[in-house]
Tab-separated table of C-alpha atoms in Angstrom:
chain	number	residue	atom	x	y	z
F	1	UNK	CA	-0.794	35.516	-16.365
F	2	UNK	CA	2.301	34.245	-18.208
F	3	UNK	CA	5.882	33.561	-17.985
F	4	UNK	CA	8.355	32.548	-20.005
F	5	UNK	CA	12.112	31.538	-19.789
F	6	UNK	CA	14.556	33.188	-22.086
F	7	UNK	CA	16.289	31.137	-24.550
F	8	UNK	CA	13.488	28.874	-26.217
F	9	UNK	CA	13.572	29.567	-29.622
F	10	UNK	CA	9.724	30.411	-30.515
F	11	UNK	CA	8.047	30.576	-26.633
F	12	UNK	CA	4.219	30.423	-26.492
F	13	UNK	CA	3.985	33.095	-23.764
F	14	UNK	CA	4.859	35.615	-26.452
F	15	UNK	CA	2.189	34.735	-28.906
F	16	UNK	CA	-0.887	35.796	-26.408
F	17	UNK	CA	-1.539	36.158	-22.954
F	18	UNK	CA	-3.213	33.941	-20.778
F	19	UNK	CA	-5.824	33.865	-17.997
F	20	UNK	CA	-6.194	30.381	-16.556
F	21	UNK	CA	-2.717	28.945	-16.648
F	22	UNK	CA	1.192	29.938	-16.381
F	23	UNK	CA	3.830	29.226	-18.570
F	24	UNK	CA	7.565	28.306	-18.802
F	25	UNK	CA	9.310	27.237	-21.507
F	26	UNK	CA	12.488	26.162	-22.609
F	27	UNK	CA	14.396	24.774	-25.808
F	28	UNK	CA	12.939	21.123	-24.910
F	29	UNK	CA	9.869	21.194	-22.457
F	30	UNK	CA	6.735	23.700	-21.717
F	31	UNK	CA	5.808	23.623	-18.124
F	32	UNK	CA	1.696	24.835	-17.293
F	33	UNK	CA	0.583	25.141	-14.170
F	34	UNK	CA	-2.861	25.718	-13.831
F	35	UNK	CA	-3.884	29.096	-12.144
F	36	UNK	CA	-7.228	29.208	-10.774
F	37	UNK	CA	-6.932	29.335	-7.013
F	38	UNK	CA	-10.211	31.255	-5.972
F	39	UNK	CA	-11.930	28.055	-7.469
F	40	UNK	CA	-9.306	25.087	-6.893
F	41	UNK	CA	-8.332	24.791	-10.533
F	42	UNK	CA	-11.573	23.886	-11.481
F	43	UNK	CA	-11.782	23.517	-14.913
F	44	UNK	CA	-13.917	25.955	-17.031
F	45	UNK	CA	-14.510	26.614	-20.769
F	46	UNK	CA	-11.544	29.451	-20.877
F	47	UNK	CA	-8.915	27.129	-19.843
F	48	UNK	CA	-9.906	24.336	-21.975
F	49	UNK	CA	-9.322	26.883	-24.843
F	50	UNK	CA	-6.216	27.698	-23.417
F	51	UNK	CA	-5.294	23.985	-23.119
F	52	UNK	CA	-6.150	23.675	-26.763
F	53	UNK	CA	-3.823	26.808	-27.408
F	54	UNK	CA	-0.840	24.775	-25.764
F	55	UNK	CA	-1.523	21.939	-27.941
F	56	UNK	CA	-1.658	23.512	-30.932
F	57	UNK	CA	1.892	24.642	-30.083
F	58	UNK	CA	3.579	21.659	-28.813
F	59	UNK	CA	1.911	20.127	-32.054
F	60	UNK	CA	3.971	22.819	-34.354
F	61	UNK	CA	7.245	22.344	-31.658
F	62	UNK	CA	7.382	19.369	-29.917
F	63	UNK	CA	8.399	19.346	-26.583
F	64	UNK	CA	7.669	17.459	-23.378
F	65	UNK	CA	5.086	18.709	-21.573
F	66	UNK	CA	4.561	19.209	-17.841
F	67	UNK	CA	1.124	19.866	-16.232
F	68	UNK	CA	1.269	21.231	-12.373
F	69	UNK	CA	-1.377	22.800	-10.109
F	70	UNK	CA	-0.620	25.748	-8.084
F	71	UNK	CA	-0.545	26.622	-4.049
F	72	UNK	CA	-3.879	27.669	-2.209
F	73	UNK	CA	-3.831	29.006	1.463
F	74	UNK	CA	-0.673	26.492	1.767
F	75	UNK	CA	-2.577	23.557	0.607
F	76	UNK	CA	-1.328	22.159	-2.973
F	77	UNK	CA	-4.323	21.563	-5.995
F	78	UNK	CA	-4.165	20.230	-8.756
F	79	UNK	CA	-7.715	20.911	-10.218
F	80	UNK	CA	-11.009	20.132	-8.653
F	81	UNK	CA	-12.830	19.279	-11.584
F	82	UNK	CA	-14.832	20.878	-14.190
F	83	UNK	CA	-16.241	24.127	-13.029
F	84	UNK	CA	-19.415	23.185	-11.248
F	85	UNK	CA	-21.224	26.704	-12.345
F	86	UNK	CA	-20.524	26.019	-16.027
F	87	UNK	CA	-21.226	21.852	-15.962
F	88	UNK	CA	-24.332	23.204	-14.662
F	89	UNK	CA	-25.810	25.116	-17.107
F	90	UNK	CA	-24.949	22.056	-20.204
F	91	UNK	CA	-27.175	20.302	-21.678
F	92	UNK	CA	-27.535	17.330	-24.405
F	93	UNK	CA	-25.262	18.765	-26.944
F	94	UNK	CA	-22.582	19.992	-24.852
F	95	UNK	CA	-22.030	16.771	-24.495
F	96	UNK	CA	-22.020	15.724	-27.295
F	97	UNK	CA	-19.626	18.092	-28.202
F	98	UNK	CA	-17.407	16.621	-25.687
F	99	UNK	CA	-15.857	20.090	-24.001
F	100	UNK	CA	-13.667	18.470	-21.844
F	101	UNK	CA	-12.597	14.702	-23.884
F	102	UNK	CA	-11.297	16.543	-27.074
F	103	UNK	CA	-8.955	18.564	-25.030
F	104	UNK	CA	-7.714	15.911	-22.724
F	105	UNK	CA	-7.307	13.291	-25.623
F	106	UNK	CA	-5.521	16.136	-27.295
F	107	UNK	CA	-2.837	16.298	-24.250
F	108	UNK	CA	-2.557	12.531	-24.963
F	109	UNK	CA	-2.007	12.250	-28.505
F	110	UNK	CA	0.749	15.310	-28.132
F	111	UNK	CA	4.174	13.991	-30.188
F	112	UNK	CA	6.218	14.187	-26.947
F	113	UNK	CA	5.775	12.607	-23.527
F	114	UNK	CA	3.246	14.198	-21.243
F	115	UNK	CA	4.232	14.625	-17.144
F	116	UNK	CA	1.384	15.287	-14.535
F	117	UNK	CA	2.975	16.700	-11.460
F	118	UNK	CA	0.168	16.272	-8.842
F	119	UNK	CA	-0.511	18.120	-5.328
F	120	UNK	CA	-3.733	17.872	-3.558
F	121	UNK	CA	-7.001	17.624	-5.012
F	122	UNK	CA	-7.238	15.958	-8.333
F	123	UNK	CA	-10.672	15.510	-8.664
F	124	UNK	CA	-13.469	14.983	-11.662
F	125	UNK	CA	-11.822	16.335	-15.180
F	126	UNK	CA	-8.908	16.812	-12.948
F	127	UNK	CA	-8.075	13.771	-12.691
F	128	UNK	CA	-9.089	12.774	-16.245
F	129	UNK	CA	-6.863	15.419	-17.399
F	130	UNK	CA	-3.877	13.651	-14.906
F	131	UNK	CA	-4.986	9.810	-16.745
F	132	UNK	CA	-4.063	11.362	-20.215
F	133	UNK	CA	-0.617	12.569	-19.090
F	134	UNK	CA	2.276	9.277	-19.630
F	135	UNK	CA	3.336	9.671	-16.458
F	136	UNK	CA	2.195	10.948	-13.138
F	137	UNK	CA	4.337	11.549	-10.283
F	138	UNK	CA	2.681	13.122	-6.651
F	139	UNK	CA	2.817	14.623	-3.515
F	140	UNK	CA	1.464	12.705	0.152
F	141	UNK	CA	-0.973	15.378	-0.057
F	142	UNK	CA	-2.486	13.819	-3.651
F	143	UNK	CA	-6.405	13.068	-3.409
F	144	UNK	CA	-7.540	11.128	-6.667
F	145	UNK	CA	-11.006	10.319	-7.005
F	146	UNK	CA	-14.280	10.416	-9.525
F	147	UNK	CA	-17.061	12.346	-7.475
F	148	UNK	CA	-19.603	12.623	-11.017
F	149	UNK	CA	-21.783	10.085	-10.380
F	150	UNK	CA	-22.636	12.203	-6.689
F	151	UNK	CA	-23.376	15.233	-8.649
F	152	UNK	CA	-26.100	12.819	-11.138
F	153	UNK	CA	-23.705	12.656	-14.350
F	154	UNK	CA	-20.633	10.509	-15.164
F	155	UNK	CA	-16.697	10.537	-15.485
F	156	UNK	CA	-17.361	11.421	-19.523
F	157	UNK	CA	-14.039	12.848	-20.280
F	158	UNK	CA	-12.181	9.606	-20.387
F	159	UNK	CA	-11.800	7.815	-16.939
F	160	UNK	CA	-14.532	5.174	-17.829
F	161	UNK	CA	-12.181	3.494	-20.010
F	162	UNK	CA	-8.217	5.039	-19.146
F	163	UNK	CA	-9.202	4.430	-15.362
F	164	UNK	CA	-9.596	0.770	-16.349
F	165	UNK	CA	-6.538	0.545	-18.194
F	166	UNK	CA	-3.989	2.256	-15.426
F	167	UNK	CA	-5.406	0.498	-12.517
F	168	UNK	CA	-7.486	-2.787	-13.371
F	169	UNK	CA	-11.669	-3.274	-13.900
F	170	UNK	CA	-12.323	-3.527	-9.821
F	171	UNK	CA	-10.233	-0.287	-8.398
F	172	UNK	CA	-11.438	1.471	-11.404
F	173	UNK	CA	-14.943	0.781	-10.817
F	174	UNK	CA	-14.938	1.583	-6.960
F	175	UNK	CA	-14.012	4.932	-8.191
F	176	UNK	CA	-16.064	5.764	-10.706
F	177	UNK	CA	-19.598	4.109	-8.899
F	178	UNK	CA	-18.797	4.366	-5.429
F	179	UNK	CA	-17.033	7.252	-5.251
F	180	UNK	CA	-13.622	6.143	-3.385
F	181	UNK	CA	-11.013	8.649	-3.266
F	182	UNK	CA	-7.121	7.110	-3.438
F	183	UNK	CA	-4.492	8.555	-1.053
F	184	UNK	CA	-1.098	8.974	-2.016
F	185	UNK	CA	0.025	5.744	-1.030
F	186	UNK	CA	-3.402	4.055	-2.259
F	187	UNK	CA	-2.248	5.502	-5.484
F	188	UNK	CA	1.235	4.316	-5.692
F	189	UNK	CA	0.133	1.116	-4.823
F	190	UNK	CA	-2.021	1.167	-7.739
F	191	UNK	CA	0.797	2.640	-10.389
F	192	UNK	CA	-1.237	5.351	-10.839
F	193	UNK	CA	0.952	7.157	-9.782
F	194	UNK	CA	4.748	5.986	-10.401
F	195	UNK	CA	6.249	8.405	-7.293
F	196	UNK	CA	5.899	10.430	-4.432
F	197	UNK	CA	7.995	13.320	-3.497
F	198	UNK	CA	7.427	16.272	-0.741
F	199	UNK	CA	6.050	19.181	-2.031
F	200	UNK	CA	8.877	20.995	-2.571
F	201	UNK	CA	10.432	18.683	-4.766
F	202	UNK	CA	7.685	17.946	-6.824
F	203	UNK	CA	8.603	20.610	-9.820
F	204	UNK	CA	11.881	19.536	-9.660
F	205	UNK	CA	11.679	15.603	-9.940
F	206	UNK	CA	9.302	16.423	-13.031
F	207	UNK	CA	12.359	18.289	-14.569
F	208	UNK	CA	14.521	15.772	-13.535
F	209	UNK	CA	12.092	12.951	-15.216
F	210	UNK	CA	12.234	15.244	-18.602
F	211	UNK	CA	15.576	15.536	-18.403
F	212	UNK	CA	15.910	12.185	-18.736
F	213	UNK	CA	13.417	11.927	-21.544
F	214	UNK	CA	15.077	14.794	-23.124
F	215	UNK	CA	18.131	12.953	-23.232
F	216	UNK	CA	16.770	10.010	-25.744
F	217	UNK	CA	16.732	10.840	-28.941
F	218	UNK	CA	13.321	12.963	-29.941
F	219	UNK	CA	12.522	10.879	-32.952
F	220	UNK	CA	12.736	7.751	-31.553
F	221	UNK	CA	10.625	8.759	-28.613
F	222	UNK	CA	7.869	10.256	-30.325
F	223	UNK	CA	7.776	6.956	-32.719
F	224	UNK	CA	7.942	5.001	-29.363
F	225	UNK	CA	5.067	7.212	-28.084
F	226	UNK	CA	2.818	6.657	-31.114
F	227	UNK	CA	3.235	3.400	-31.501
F	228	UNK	CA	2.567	2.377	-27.691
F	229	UNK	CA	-0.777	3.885	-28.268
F	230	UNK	CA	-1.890	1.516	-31.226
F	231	UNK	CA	-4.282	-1.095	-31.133
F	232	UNK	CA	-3.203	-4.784	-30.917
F	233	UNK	CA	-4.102	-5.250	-33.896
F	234	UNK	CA	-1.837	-2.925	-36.227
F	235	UNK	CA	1.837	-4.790	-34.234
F	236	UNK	CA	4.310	-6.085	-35.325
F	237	UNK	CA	3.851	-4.660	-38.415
F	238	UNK	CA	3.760	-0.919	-37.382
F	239	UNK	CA	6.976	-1.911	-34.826
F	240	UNK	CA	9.086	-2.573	-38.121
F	241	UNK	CA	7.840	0.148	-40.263
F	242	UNK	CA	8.632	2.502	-37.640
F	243	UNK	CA	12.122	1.020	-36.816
F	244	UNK	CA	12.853	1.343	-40.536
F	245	UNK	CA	12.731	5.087	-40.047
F	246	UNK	CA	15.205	5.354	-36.982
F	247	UNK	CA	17.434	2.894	-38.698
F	248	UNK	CA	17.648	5.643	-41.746
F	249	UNK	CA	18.177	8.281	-38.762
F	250	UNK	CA	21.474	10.055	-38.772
F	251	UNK	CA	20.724	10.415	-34.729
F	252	UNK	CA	21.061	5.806	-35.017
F	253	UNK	CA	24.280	6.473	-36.149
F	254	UNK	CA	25.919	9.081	-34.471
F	255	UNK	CA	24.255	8.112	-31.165
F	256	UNK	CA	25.770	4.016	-31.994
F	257	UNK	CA	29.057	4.761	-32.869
F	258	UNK	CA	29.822	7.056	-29.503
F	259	UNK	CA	28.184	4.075	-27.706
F	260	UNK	CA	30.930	2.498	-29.412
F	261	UNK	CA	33.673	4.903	-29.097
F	262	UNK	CA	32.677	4.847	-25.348
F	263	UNK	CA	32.986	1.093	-25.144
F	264	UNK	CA	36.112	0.883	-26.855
F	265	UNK	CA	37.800	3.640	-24.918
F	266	UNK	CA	37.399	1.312	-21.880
């Protein structure tokens, strides 16, 4: 089921239908909320493809992206995990195939900033999905935690070694081998989450956060965004090269002098 605001140029919603997530779009931002209730958002092979589907688009037109869950029986979820049925029924070359990583470093590596809006149960690939999102804002009602290891495989889609990187080696390990679940307020203590907001205002203060991303100029954030991401290794160097493109930007220009204008006007 899809929906789609008027006015975006080119909206994904009118390209296909979907079965697993919702959709609305504007000129600058796609907002998908994940739409499996009947199994708490768990994650299954149909909307990985449709997660794949979303990338490809945001690849072609980039625009921030915001990932919610949805409402079930008045109790907010963002996704379970993987779909227990399917994960199952894998064997050795599934993963190898890596199902679940490809998409989720996918939603990482998109051009524009990523936004996990989080209510209730992030669990498993849930919560792998919510580490490869830039930022992650929450409910009180948020439950983060790894429960593989319970279940006799591993966090494979990425929290062994973003889980490390967000909240520090010893947190990170208490949820991936003992199986801790963070609160909402065990999370914001970590950063892994950045804020909490009731759930009512959760949609909103993710609009408000792209707004505010929207309002930077595109170019430089997506260079900003790539080059965050780099190894150690390739700065300064790649710093320069890619501040020798904005400084040949007519958006440095125009966006300096009313800085300017502004200033002097004062």
């Amino acid at each position: 089921m899809s929906d789609s605001t008027t006015g975006a140029s080119h909206t994904l919603a009118s390209t296909r239908t979907f079965e697993t997530i919702r959709l609305r779009e504007s000129d600058d931002r796609l907002h998908v909320a994940l739409d499996r209730p009947e199994v708490r958002n768990a994650i299954d092979l149909t909307m990985v493809e449709e997660l794949h589907a979303v990338c490809d688009h945001l690849e072609r037109q980039p625009k921030v992206l915001i990932i919610s869950g949805t409402e079930v029986n008045g109790k907010g979820v963002f996704a379970s995990g993987a779909d227990i049925a399917q994960l199952r029924e894998r064997r050795r070359d599934d993963a190898l195939a890596g199902i679940n990583s490809q998409v989720f470093s996918r939603v990482a590596r998109l051009p524009m900033p990523v936004i996990a809006a989080l209510d209730g149960w992030t669990l498993g690939g849930g919560a792998e999905l919510a580490y490869a999102a830039d930022f992650r804002i929450a409910t009180p009602r948020v439950r983060i935690g790894q429960p593989e290891t319970n279940l006799g495989i591993m966090a494979a889609a990425g929290a062994t070694w973003r889980l490390r990187e967000l909240v520090g080696e010893p947190l990170a390990k208490e949820l991936l081998l003992a199986g801790r679940v963070l609160d909402a307020d065990e999370a914001l203590a970590a950063r892994l989450v950045t804020a909490l907001h009731p759930p009512e205002e959760l949609l909103a203060a993710a609009d408000a956060l792209a707004d505010r991303i929207c309002a930077q100029d595109p170019l430089a954030v997506r260079l900003s965004k790539a080059v965050f991401h780099l190894p150690e290794a390739a700065h300064p160097m790649v710093d320069e090269l890619a501040q020798a493109v904005l400084f040949e930007s007519p958006a440095k220009f125009d966006r300096m002098q009313a800085f300017l204008d502004r200033k002097n006007t004062k």
